[in-house]
Amino acid sequence: MQRLELREHVLSNGLRVLLHPARSAPVVSLQLCYHVGSARELPGKTGFAHLFEHLLFQGSEHVASDGHFRLITQAGGTLNGNTSFDRTHYFETLPANQLELALWLESDRMGFLLGGLDQRKLDNQRDVVRNEKRQNYELRPYAKAHEVLAAALFPSEHPYAHLPIGTHEDLISATLDDVRAFFERWYRPDNATLALGGDFDPDHALERVAAWFGELAPGGGFTRPAPQPHRALVEQRRTVEDKVQLPQVTLAWPTPELGHADETALTLLAMVLSATRASVLDRALTIDELLAKNVSCGAWHGELAGRFVITATAAAGVELARLEARIRELLANLARDGVSAAMLERMRNCAEAQFIRSLDNVSSRASALALSDVLRGAPLGFLSEYETLREQTPAHLDAVLRRYLIDQPPTVVSVVPAGASAA
Amino acid sequence: MSNVDRSTPPPAGPTPRIALPRVERTRAASGMRVAATTSDATPELLLELALPSGRVREPLGREGLASLTALMLEEGTRKLSTVEFVDALDFVGAHFAVHSDDDETTLELRVLERHAERALELVGDLLLEPRLGEHEFARVREQRRAALRSRSDDPKSVVNDVWSRLYWGRSTALGSAGIGDEESLAATALDDVRRFHAAALAQPRAWRCSGVCRGGLEQLLGWLAPLEARLAQPAPAAGAALRETWSEPSPLERKRSRIFVCDRPGAPQSELRVGHPSVASSHPDWLALSALNLALGGVFSSRLNLNLRENKGYTYGIRSSFEGGRRPGAFSVGTSVDTRNSAPALREIVRELEGFTAGATAEELAFVRSSLEQALARQFESPAARLSFVSTIERLGLRDDYPLQRLAWLADATPAASARVLSEHLHPGELLVVVVGDLTAVGRELAELGLGSPVKVDARGDERRG
């Protein structure tokens, strides 16, 4: 791994600034991560952080309503934003000579959003977001399970028990006052990290960031939320009907938060189970026994908690109960026999190569720095994903397998063809 | 006191010097065309090896054969089983996949330099001595059966399949879903797969290899040398070449709009696809059309998206494209809209197309020019982006400086010039319209759009009787 060049600063208003100069291409990427996601939404106001993200692309006091997309695209750039449980992330990557444009746009919506906001924009983006929900969660096969899984995996009061997309009901009830209050509370320089990557002089860049952002008022009183790991005590089971031909089963377990000592072992365990066709679950279910059409597995870690998820779609004619039982048996067998050293070595090599690939451009690197700073409290914290790979032993993987997947009951969500759940 | 002026967009600095990746190419001793460029971003090799075995060469009645062959190629070699082969690639941390499209079957490899030699040895085995065994075929066919069964679960697949059938008709494999159907699967034997692959193997002059690495073409040729040595051996069983089966897209014959509906009772959204046959990438107007499309529906700030998303809120997003390709690709618009706005959305789409035949405005032309010109500074940063540049040129037969060619056209383009191109290539009165949605909820309104009477089709795009 090459060393990542990094300079860190904090402006007097609390905005954290990360500078990653890299001269490999005449590009500059600005990544701005606000420490607010759906986990900080209040009851009855789900979907708010994400709806709000949409409104940030609707102009601000000095920027016309279509300005963000138009000006950046016209300048040859790309841009977008996304919202997760923990944070809302905005970014644009431009030719290096357009740094000022990015700073102007981002600082205007951080400091002067409300001047450009009105009811028509809210109504329009509410319609857009509801169409996003229909497209990605209602029409996409099996996607209805996501909402059900989140609610079943965590207790109802847990911040991860609802998805960032929110409910139609809450989206409909959002008012302009709600939006204003959300902005005033969370969109403050001292609740954000700005990372710049690319071809710039760091002294000059810092001076320009300070010029555009330094005068924006801090909110004060921001603290890092404490992790809220959850441990399941009883098995939860849910069934969802969907317009699908083949049933699908998801087994999920709550796991610890980002940065926990077990993080890397869980990531590698997910790969051992289902990174490639030779992985434990893929091989058994889709090659040797033909029980599943496909299987996938992922270990995700947020700042409050994590989750480990296995999803398998049954092969034609295979009962879902049989598929689920076989998955549980395969996990038990792996816990009994242990992860082999050769298997671990292969997955470690895959993980290392993936990590290097994932950082092959300044936008990805600046993004990783900003996200890591917000979620791990250290911009280079994400490197631990790479650095701790070599420390993992088969015994570590066996231990996390037992601790989280064997000695803890799963949450099981079944998606069955519409009309089949009564059977 | 503020020390910045927020009232207007700040001026840009001097435009960075832009250098397109330099493409080096040669024909290897085997006859394979090899093209490469460099990247210093990572110590990796990225390579794609494309064989002339795409869907367009599938014999009629064997639709889905190209993608089935691609799946079978991932099922091990004479020496290694499926799992042993994957294990061996995993050990070197390689990303490897085989996929097929209309024209080609492509082997795609990304691996750290220090493992490139080993990974290419494995890929060479797979290419030249694939297992293609009975046992594996039985399993892959079973999995394909399940995929066919689930195909209509996703309205996005359905709209693609219906569109392909209506666009190309039934006389070419291009008019079917890429994975074929139950009948073609039942008719396909392992020997078909073997013949299909053998035919591609027999013509290395039609292979193309594109690569990106730190050392460029010379380094790539070094890694390819063992494969070349194997290709110099006499081939065990040369296959007969396969014919392309396509003819001109069927709607060209029709000079009016037509609307087809695939019913999905209760669907909260309708999938829409609207368009008509257009030009191949080799057409002299294609680069201009692809540029002008930015203003119509190529980017967020385009006419279609600003109207249907940002003004009306009918959709999460809408895009259009002049697809190009080696054959006359479609011009088409695609989106998902909430059910009750299906007909109004179609009306707006047609209205936008009609308006755009009058040409782009001077402001839009300036926007497109600036966007495409400035973007060159950031488009060739990652190794994958550089591979895509090389590969696009090789696949479509474009010039190495095609982005500059397009800019040269734009430099002189006026609204009147754009109107000439668009009125020739955009035909809002000859649209093929496909709706996948709740017919009961939208049927009556669709009939009133002036696009003809809606014709009911099944999920394959075939007309439903009764």
Short mmCIF file of N, CA and C in Angstrom, two decimals, chain A residues 2 24-27 54 58 62 66 69-71 73-78 93-98 100-101 104 107-108 112 120 124-125 127-128 131-132 134-136 138-139 141-142 208 211-213 215-216 243-246 276-278 283 286-287 290 293 316-317 345-347 349-350 352-353 356-357 360-362, chain B residues 1-17 41-44 74-75 82-83 86-87 90-91 93 95 110 112 114 139 142-143 146-147 149-150 153-156 265-269 271 299-301 306 309-316 336-338 366-367 370-371 374-375 377-378 381-383:
data_model
loop_
_atom_site.label_atom_id
_atom_site.label_comp_id
_atom_site.label_asym_id
_atom_site.label_seq_id
_atom_site.Cartn_x
_atom_site.Cartn_y
_atom_site.Cartn_z
N GLN A 2 0.50 2.21 -0.89
CA GLN A 2 1.19 3.49 -0.87
C GLN A 2 0.72 4.28 0.34
N SER A 24 -1.75 12.96 -9.48
CA SER A 24 -1.82 11.96 -10.55
C SER A 24 -2.72 12.37 -11.71
N ALA A 25 -3.70 13.22 -11.47
CA ALA A 25 -4.58 13.67 -12.54
C ALA A 25 -5.03 15.09 -12.21
N PRO A 26 -5.36 15.91 -13.23
CA PRO A 26 -5.75 17.31 -12.98
C PRO A 26 -7.18 17.41 -12.45
N VAL A 27 -7.38 16.84 -11.26
CA VAL A 27 -8.72 16.64 -10.72
C VAL A 27 -8.76 17.14 -9.29
N HIS A 54 -32.08 15.42 -0.60
CA HIS A 54 -32.63 15.86 -1.89
C HIS A 54 -32.79 17.38 -1.94
N GLN A 58 -31.49 21.60 -4.36
CA GLN A 58 -32.53 22.47 -4.92
C GLN A 58 -32.16 23.94 -4.82
N HIS A 62 -27.90 31.89 -2.74
CA HIS A 62 -27.19 32.49 -3.89
C HIS A 62 -27.10 31.57 -5.10
N ASP A 66 -31.69 24.87 -9.94
CA ASP A 66 -31.05 23.78 -10.69
C ASP A 66 -29.53 23.97 -10.74
N PHE A 69 -26.51 20.92 -9.99
CA PHE A 69 -26.25 19.96 -11.05
C PHE A 69 -25.76 20.67 -12.32
N ARG A 70 -26.41 21.78 -12.66
CA ARG A 70 -26.08 22.44 -13.92
C ARG A 70 -24.64 22.96 -13.92
N LEU A 71 -24.28 23.66 -12.86
CA LEU A 71 -22.95 24.29 -12.86
C LEU A 71 -21.84 23.25 -12.79
N THR A 73 -22.00 20.04 -13.75
CA THR A 73 -21.94 19.29 -15.00
C THR A 73 -21.30 20.15 -16.09
N GLN A 74 -21.69 21.40 -16.16
CA GLN A 74 -21.13 22.31 -17.16
C GLN A 74 -19.62 22.46 -16.98
N ALA A 75 -19.17 22.38 -15.74
CA ALA A 75 -17.73 22.50 -15.49
C ALA A 75 -17.02 21.16 -15.68
N GLY A 76 -17.72 20.17 -16.21
CA GLY A 76 -17.09 18.89 -16.50
C GLY A 76 -17.03 17.97 -15.29
N GLY A 77 -17.80 18.28 -14.26
CA GLY A 77 -17.71 17.49 -13.04
C GLY A 77 -18.81 16.45 -12.90
N THR A 78 -18.68 15.63 -11.88
CA THR A 78 -19.76 14.73 -11.47
C THR A 78 -20.07 15.03 -10.02
N THR A 93 -16.65 15.88 -8.03
CA THR A 93 -15.30 15.72 -8.54
C THR A 93 -15.23 16.52 -9.84
N LEU A 94 -14.24 17.39 -9.91
CA LEU A 94 -14.18 18.38 -10.98
C LEU A 94 -12.76 18.48 -11.52
N PRO A 95 -12.61 19.12 -12.70
CA PRO A 95 -11.26 19.48 -13.12
C PRO A 95 -10.63 20.37 -12.04
N ALA A 96 -9.33 20.25 -11.86
CA ALA A 96 -8.67 20.89 -10.72
C ALA A 96 -8.86 22.41 -10.69
N ASN A 97 -9.14 23.03 -11.83
CA ASN A 97 -9.28 24.49 -11.85
C ASN A 97 -10.64 24.95 -11.32
N GLN A 98 -11.50 24.01 -10.93
CA GLN A 98 -12.85 24.38 -10.49
C GLN A 98 -13.05 24.25 -8.99
N GLU A 100 -12.87 26.44 -6.67
CA GLU A 100 -13.68 27.54 -6.10
C GLU A 100 -15.18 27.28 -6.29
N LEU A 101 -15.54 26.73 -7.43
CA LEU A 101 -16.95 26.46 -7.70
C LEU A 101 -17.51 25.47 -6.66
N TRP A 104 -17.82 27.22 -3.29
CA TRP A 104 -18.96 28.16 -3.28
C TRP A 104 -20.27 27.40 -3.09
N SER A 107 -20.47 25.62 0.42
CA SER A 107 -20.58 26.54 1.58
C SER A 107 -21.92 27.27 1.54
N ASP A 108 -22.45 27.51 0.33
CA ASP A 108 -23.73 28.22 0.27
C ASP A 108 -24.86 27.36 0.84
N PHE A 112 -26.49 28.92 3.83
CA PHE A 112 -27.58 29.77 3.33
C PHE A 112 -28.67 28.98 2.62
N ARG A 120 -42.93 24.59 -2.71
CA ARG A 120 -42.98 23.89 -3.99
C ARG A 120 -41.82 22.89 -4.11
N ASN A 124 -42.24 18.88 -4.45
CA ASN A 124 -41.66 18.19 -5.61
C ASN A 124 -40.70 17.09 -5.18
N GLN A 125 -39.80 17.38 -4.27
CA GLN A 125 -38.81 16.36 -3.89
C GLN A 125 -39.44 15.25 -3.05
N ASP A 127 -42.36 14.04 -3.80
CA ASP A 127 -42.85 13.15 -4.86
C ASP A 127 -41.71 12.33 -5.44
N VAL A 128 -40.57 12.97 -5.66
CA VAL A 128 -39.41 12.27 -6.23
C VAL A 128 -38.96 11.15 -5.30
N ASN A 131 -41.23 8.26 -5.30
CA ASN A 131 -40.99 7.44 -6.49
C ASN A 131 -39.71 6.63 -6.36
N GLU A 132 -38.73 7.19 -5.68
CA GLU A 132 -37.50 6.44 -5.42
C GLU A 132 -37.82 5.22 -4.56
N ARG A 134 -40.74 3.67 -4.32
CA ARG A 134 -41.50 2.70 -5.14
C ARG A 134 -40.55 1.91 -6.04
N GLN A 135 -39.63 2.65 -6.67
CA GLN A 135 -38.73 2.02 -7.64
C GLN A 135 -37.77 1.04 -6.97
N ASN A 136 -37.18 1.46 -5.86
CA ASN A 136 -36.09 0.66 -5.27
C ASN A 136 -36.53 -0.29 -4.17
N GLU A 138 -40.24 -1.15 -3.59
CA GLU A 138 -41.53 -1.79 -3.77
C GLU A 138 -41.60 -2.62 -5.05
N LEU A 139 -40.97 -2.11 -6.11
CA LEU A 139 -41.02 -2.85 -7.37
C LEU A 139 -39.84 -3.81 -7.52
N PRO A 141 -37.66 -6.81 -7.01
CA PRO A 141 -37.99 -8.09 -6.37
C PRO A 141 -37.21 -8.27 -5.07
N TYR A 142 -37.90 -8.73 -4.06
CA TYR A 142 -37.36 -9.07 -2.73
C TYR A 142 -37.01 -7.85 -1.86
N ARG A 208 -8.50 28.82 1.01
CA ARG A 208 -9.78 29.00 0.31
C ARG A 208 -10.94 28.33 1.06
N ALA A 211 -11.81 30.66 3.74
CA ALA A 211 -12.49 31.86 3.25
C ALA A 211 -13.98 31.58 3.02
N TRP A 212 -14.31 30.45 2.45
CA TRP A 212 -15.71 30.15 2.13
C TRP A 212 -16.51 29.64 3.32
N PHE A 213 -15.86 28.86 4.18
CA PHE A 213 -16.61 28.21 5.26
C PHE A 213 -16.41 28.85 6.63
N GLU A 215 -16.76 31.66 7.98
CA GLU A 215 -17.71 32.61 8.59
C GLU A 215 -19.05 31.95 8.95
N LEU A 216 -19.21 30.69 8.66
CA LEU A 216 -20.51 30.05 8.96
C LEU A 216 -20.58 29.70 10.45
N LYS A 243 -44.19 -10.25 -5.31
CA LYS A 243 -44.49 -10.82 -6.62
C LYS A 243 -43.23 -11.46 -7.19
N VAL A 244 -42.88 -12.60 -6.63
CA VAL A 244 -41.69 -13.33 -7.06
C VAL A 244 -42.06 -14.79 -7.29
N GLN A 245 -41.26 -15.46 -8.07
CA GLN A 245 -41.52 -16.87 -8.38
C GLN A 245 -40.85 -17.80 -7.37
N LEU A 246 -39.64 -17.43 -6.93
CA LEU A 246 -38.87 -18.31 -6.04
C LEU A 246 -38.75 -17.65 -4.67
N THR A 276 -16.93 -15.72 -3.25
CA THR A 276 -16.82 -16.23 -4.62
C THR A 276 -17.53 -17.58 -4.69
N ARG A 277 -17.53 -18.16 -5.86
CA ARG A 277 -18.27 -19.41 -6.04
C ARG A 277 -17.64 -20.57 -5.29
N ALA A 278 -16.38 -20.40 -4.87
CA ALA A 278 -15.74 -21.46 -4.11
C ALA A 278 -15.93 -21.30 -2.61
N ARG A 283 -20.49 -22.80 -2.61
CA ARG A 283 -20.09 -24.12 -3.10
C ARG A 283 -21.15 -25.17 -2.74
N THR A 286 -24.99 -23.85 -4.21
CA THR A 286 -25.22 -23.61 -5.64
C THR A 286 -24.43 -24.54 -6.55
N ILE A 287 -23.43 -25.23 -6.02
CA ILE A 287 -22.68 -26.14 -6.88
C ILE A 287 -22.91 -27.60 -6.49
N LEU A 290 -27.24 -27.84 -5.17
CA LEU A 290 -28.29 -27.18 -5.98
C LEU A 290 -29.54 -26.83 -5.18
N LYS A 293 -30.62 -20.81 -5.83
CA LYS A 293 -30.33 -20.13 -7.10
C LYS A 293 -29.13 -19.22 -6.90
N ALA A 316 -35.38 -23.80 -7.93
CA ALA A 316 -36.75 -24.21 -8.25
C ALA A 316 -37.08 -25.53 -7.55
N GLY A 317 -38.23 -25.57 -6.89
CA GLY A 317 -38.68 -26.80 -6.26
C GLY A 317 -38.10 -27.06 -4.88
N GLU A 345 -6.30 -17.61 3.86
CA GLU A 345 -5.26 -16.97 3.06
C GLU A 345 -5.84 -16.46 1.73
N ARG A 346 -6.67 -17.27 1.09
CA ARG A 346 -7.26 -16.84 -0.18
C ARG A 346 -8.13 -15.60 0.01
N MET A 347 -8.94 -15.58 1.05
CA MET A 347 -9.83 -14.45 1.25
C MET A 347 -9.07 -13.19 1.65
N ASN A 349 -6.06 -12.51 0.61
CA ASN A 349 -5.47 -12.00 -0.63
C ASN A 349 -6.51 -11.26 -1.47
N CYS A 350 -7.72 -11.80 -1.50
CA CYS A 350 -8.80 -11.11 -2.22
C CYS A 350 -9.10 -9.75 -1.57
N GLU A 352 -7.17 -7.86 0.28
CA GLU A 352 -6.08 -6.91 0.06
C GLU A 352 -6.16 -6.31 -1.34
N ALA A 353 -6.36 -7.17 -2.33
CA ALA A 353 -6.44 -6.67 -3.71
C ALA A 353 -7.64 -5.74 -3.88
N ILE A 356 -6.90 -2.27 -2.38
CA ILE A 356 -6.04 -1.47 -3.26
C ILE A 356 -6.87 -0.93 -4.44
N ARG A 357 -7.70 -1.80 -5.02
CA ARG A 357 -8.55 -1.37 -6.13
C ARG A 357 -9.49 -0.24 -5.72
N ASP A 360 -8.24 3.58 -6.03
CA ASP A 360 -7.43 3.89 -7.21
C ASP A 360 -7.73 5.26 -7.82
N ASN A 361 -8.47 6.11 -7.12
CA ASN A 361 -8.73 7.46 -7.64
C ASN A 361 -8.93 8.41 -6.46
N VAL A 362 -8.72 9.71 -6.69
CA VAL A 362 -8.74 10.66 -5.58
C VAL A 362 -10.13 10.79 -4.96
N MET B 1 -17.39 40.46 8.54
CA MET B 1 -17.39 40.80 7.11
C MET B 1 -16.97 39.58 6.29
N SER B 2 -17.70 39.37 5.26
CA SER B 2 -17.37 38.24 4.40
C SER B 2 -16.20 38.61 3.50
N ASN B 3 -15.30 37.67 3.32
CA ASN B 3 -14.19 37.95 2.40
C ASN B 3 -14.33 37.18 1.10
N VAL B 4 -15.55 36.72 0.82
CA VAL B 4 -15.81 36.09 -0.48
C VAL B 4 -17.07 36.69 -1.08
N ASP B 5 -17.19 36.62 -2.38
CA ASP B 5 -18.38 37.10 -3.06
C ASP B 5 -19.27 35.92 -3.40
N ARG B 6 -20.37 35.81 -2.69
CA ARG B 6 -21.25 34.65 -2.90
C ARG B 6 -22.30 34.91 -3.98
N SER B 7 -22.35 36.13 -4.48
CA SER B 7 -23.50 36.48 -5.32
C SER B 7 -23.49 35.79 -6.68
N THR B 8 -22.33 35.45 -7.19
CA THR B 8 -22.26 34.78 -8.50
C THR B 8 -21.24 33.65 -8.44
N PRO B 9 -21.35 32.69 -9.36
CA PRO B 9 -20.36 31.60 -9.36
C PRO B 9 -18.95 32.15 -9.52
N PRO B 10 -18.01 31.67 -8.71
CA PRO B 10 -16.64 32.16 -8.80
C PRO B 10 -15.99 31.74 -10.12
N PRO B 11 -15.07 32.55 -10.62
CA PRO B 11 -14.42 32.18 -11.88
C PRO B 11 -13.52 30.96 -11.70
N ALA B 12 -13.36 30.22 -12.79
CA ALA B 12 -12.49 29.04 -12.75
C ALA B 12 -11.04 29.46 -12.94
N GLY B 13 -10.14 28.64 -12.47
CA GLY B 13 -8.73 28.85 -12.74
C GLY B 13 -8.41 28.46 -14.17
N PRO B 14 -7.13 28.55 -14.54
CA PRO B 14 -6.76 28.17 -15.91
C PRO B 14 -7.08 26.70 -16.18
N THR B 15 -7.61 26.44 -17.37
CA THR B 15 -7.99 25.07 -17.73
C THR B 15 -6.77 24.16 -17.70
N PRO B 16 -6.90 23.02 -17.03
CA PRO B 16 -5.74 22.12 -16.97
C PRO B 16 -5.40 21.57 -18.36
N ARG B 17 -4.14 21.23 -18.55
CA ARG B 17 -3.72 20.63 -19.80
C ARG B 17 -4.29 19.21 -19.85
N ALA B 41 -1.79 4.50 -11.50
CA ALA B 41 -2.57 4.61 -10.26
C ALA B 41 -2.33 3.46 -9.31
N THR B 42 -2.23 2.24 -9.84
CA THR B 42 -2.04 1.07 -8.98
C THR B 42 -1.12 0.08 -9.69
N PRO B 43 -0.44 -0.77 -8.94
CA PRO B 43 0.42 -1.79 -9.58
C PRO B 43 -0.40 -2.99 -10.02
N GLU B 44 -1.24 -2.77 -11.03
CA GLU B 44 -2.18 -3.80 -11.45
C GLU B 44 -2.17 -3.99 -12.96
N GLU B 74 -16.97 -20.50 -17.05
CA GLU B 74 -16.53 -20.31 -15.67
C GLU B 74 -16.56 -21.62 -14.88
N GLU B 75 -16.78 -22.72 -15.58
CA GLU B 75 -16.91 -24.02 -14.90
C GLU B 75 -15.65 -24.86 -15.03
N THR B 82 -14.46 -26.59 -11.24
CA THR B 82 -14.98 -25.23 -11.02
C THR B 82 -14.39 -24.62 -9.75
N VAL B 83 -14.52 -25.37 -8.65
CA VAL B 83 -14.09 -24.85 -7.36
C VAL B 83 -12.57 -24.69 -7.30
N VAL B 86 -11.63 -21.51 -9.21
CA VAL B 86 -11.93 -20.29 -8.47
C VAL B 86 -10.95 -20.13 -7.30
N ASP B 87 -10.67 -21.23 -6.60
CA ASP B 87 -9.70 -21.18 -5.51
C ASP B 87 -8.35 -20.65 -5.99
N ASP B 90 -8.64 -16.99 -6.55
CA ASP B 90 -8.77 -16.32 -5.26
C ASP B 90 -7.41 -16.22 -4.56
N PHE B 91 -6.61 -17.24 -4.75
CA PHE B 91 -5.31 -17.24 -4.06
C PHE B 91 -4.46 -16.06 -4.51
N GLY B 93 -5.86 -13.29 -5.52
CA GLY B 93 -6.69 -12.10 -5.30
C GLY B 93 -7.23 -11.49 -6.58
N HIS B 95 -9.73 -10.54 -9.67
CA HIS B 95 -11.13 -10.41 -10.05
C HIS B 95 -11.25 -10.94 -11.47
N ARG B 110 -8.74 -8.56 -13.52
CA ARG B 110 -8.05 -7.47 -12.84
C ARG B 110 -7.23 -8.09 -11.71
N LEU B 112 -3.28 -7.89 -9.30
CA LEU B 112 -2.04 -7.20 -8.97
C LEU B 112 -0.94 -7.69 -9.90
N ARG B 114 2.05 -8.46 -9.57
CA ARG B 114 2.92 -9.56 -9.17
C ARG B 114 2.25 -10.93 -9.35
N ARG B 139 -25.96 -28.84 -14.36
CA ARG B 139 -26.19 -27.89 -13.26
C ARG B 139 -26.46 -26.48 -13.79
N GLU B 142 -29.88 -26.17 -15.12
CA GLU B 142 -30.86 -26.10 -14.03
C GLU B 142 -30.93 -24.67 -13.48
N GLN B 143 -29.76 -24.06 -13.32
CA GLN B 143 -29.72 -22.69 -12.78
C GLN B 143 -30.33 -21.71 -13.78
N ALA B 146 -34.06 -21.74 -13.45
CA ALA B 146 -34.54 -20.92 -12.34
C ALA B 146 -34.49 -19.44 -12.71
N ALA B 147 -33.43 -19.04 -13.41
CA ALA B 147 -33.31 -17.63 -13.82
C ALA B 147 -34.45 -17.26 -14.77
N ARG B 149 -37.36 -18.60 -14.84
CA ARG B 149 -38.59 -18.56 -14.06
C ARG B 149 -38.74 -17.23 -13.32
N SER B 150 -37.62 -16.69 -12.84
CA SER B 150 -37.67 -15.43 -12.08
C SER B 150 -37.61 -14.20 -12.97
N ASP B 153 -40.03 -11.37 -12.62
CA ASP B 153 -40.19 -10.74 -11.30
C ASP B 153 -39.87 -9.25 -11.37
N ASP B 154 -38.86 -8.93 -12.17
CA ASP B 154 -38.33 -7.56 -12.18
C ASP B 154 -38.85 -6.82 -13.42
N PRO B 155 -39.68 -5.80 -13.20
CA PRO B 155 -40.24 -5.07 -14.35
C PRO B 155 -39.15 -4.45 -15.24
N LYS B 156 -37.99 -4.21 -14.67
CA LYS B 156 -36.91 -3.64 -15.50
C LYS B 156 -36.41 -4.66 -16.52
N PRO B 265 -50.67 -6.17 -12.84
CA PRO B 265 -51.74 -5.69 -11.96
C PRO B 265 -51.19 -5.22 -10.61
N GLY B 266 -51.62 -4.07 -10.19
CA GLY B 266 -51.24 -3.57 -8.87
C GLY B 266 -49.88 -2.91 -8.78
N ALA B 267 -49.16 -2.79 -9.90
CA ALA B 267 -47.81 -2.20 -9.83
C ALA B 267 -47.90 -0.73 -9.42
N PRO B 268 -47.09 -0.30 -8.44
CA PRO B 268 -47.14 1.10 -8.03
C PRO B 268 -46.50 2.05 -9.04
N GLN B 269 -45.67 1.51 -9.93
CA GLN B 269 -45.06 2.34 -10.97
C GLN B 269 -45.19 1.63 -12.31
N GLU B 271 -43.04 1.02 -15.86
CA GLU B 271 -41.76 1.17 -16.57
C GLU B 271 -42.07 1.65 -17.97
N VAL B 299 -28.06 13.84 -18.97
CA VAL B 299 -27.56 14.19 -17.63
C VAL B 299 -28.73 14.71 -16.78
N PHE B 300 -28.46 14.90 -15.53
CA PHE B 300 -29.49 15.37 -14.60
C PHE B 300 -30.14 16.67 -15.10
N SER B 301 -29.30 17.61 -15.53
CA SER B 301 -29.82 18.94 -15.93
C SER B 301 -30.37 18.95 -17.35
N LEU B 306 -35.33 17.56 -15.98
CA LEU B 306 -35.81 18.78 -15.31
C LEU B 306 -37.33 18.84 -15.36
N ARG B 309 -38.83 15.04 -13.56
CA ARG B 309 -38.48 14.85 -12.15
C ARG B 309 -38.57 16.17 -11.39
N GLU B 310 -37.78 17.14 -11.83
CA GLU B 310 -37.64 18.33 -11.01
C GLU B 310 -38.84 19.27 -11.08
N ASN B 311 -39.60 19.19 -12.16
CA ASN B 311 -40.79 20.02 -12.22
C ASN B 311 -42.04 19.23 -11.80
N LYS B 312 -42.24 18.06 -12.41
CA LYS B 312 -43.48 17.33 -12.17
C LYS B 312 -43.40 16.31 -11.03
N GLY B 313 -42.23 15.83 -10.70
CA GLY B 313 -42.13 14.82 -9.64
C GLY B 313 -42.70 13.47 -10.02
N TYR B 314 -42.80 13.18 -11.33
CA TYR B 314 -43.37 11.90 -11.78
C TYR B 314 -42.43 10.72 -11.53
N THR B 315 -41.14 11.00 -11.40
CA THR B 315 -40.15 9.92 -11.43
C THR B 315 -38.95 10.25 -10.56
N TYR B 316 -38.19 9.20 -10.22
CA TYR B 316 -36.92 9.37 -9.52
C TYR B 316 -35.83 9.77 -10.52
N SER B 336 -39.06 5.09 -14.81
CA SER B 336 -40.15 4.49 -14.05
C SER B 336 -40.95 5.64 -13.47
N VAL B 337 -42.27 5.62 -13.66
CA VAL B 337 -43.10 6.73 -13.16
C VAL B 337 -44.23 6.16 -12.30
N ASP B 338 -44.73 6.96 -11.36
CA ASP B 338 -45.80 6.41 -10.54
C ASP B 338 -47.04 6.20 -11.42
N ALA B 366 -23.74 25.55 -25.50
CA ALA B 366 -22.60 26.02 -24.69
C ALA B 366 -22.40 25.09 -23.49
N PHE B 367 -23.52 24.68 -22.90
CA PHE B 367 -23.47 23.78 -21.74
C PHE B 367 -22.81 22.44 -22.14
N SER B 370 -19.04 22.86 -22.99
CA SER B 370 -18.24 23.06 -21.79
C SER B 370 -18.14 21.77 -20.98
N SER B 371 -19.28 21.11 -20.82
CA SER B 371 -19.31 19.89 -20.02
C SER B 371 -18.37 18.83 -20.59
N GLN B 374 -14.51 20.10 -20.49
CA GLN B 374 -13.91 20.14 -19.16
C GLN B 374 -13.79 18.74 -18.54
N ALA B 375 -14.75 17.89 -18.86
CA ALA B 375 -14.75 16.56 -18.24
C ALA B 375 -13.52 15.75 -18.62
N ALA B 377 -10.64 16.40 -18.29
CA ALA B 377 -9.59 16.51 -17.27
C ALA B 377 -9.71 15.40 -16.23
N ARG B 378 -10.92 14.88 -16.02
CA ARG B 378 -11.08 13.91 -14.93
C ARG B 378 -11.47 12.51 -15.41
N GLU B 381 -8.70 9.08 -15.07
CA GLU B 381 -7.88 8.97 -13.88
C GLU B 381 -7.69 7.51 -13.44
N SER B 382 -8.77 6.79 -13.28
CA SER B 382 -8.65 5.44 -12.71
C SER B 382 -8.26 4.45 -13.80
N PRO B 383 -7.62 3.35 -13.42
CA PRO B 383 -7.25 2.34 -14.41
C PRO B 383 -8.47 1.79 -15.15
#
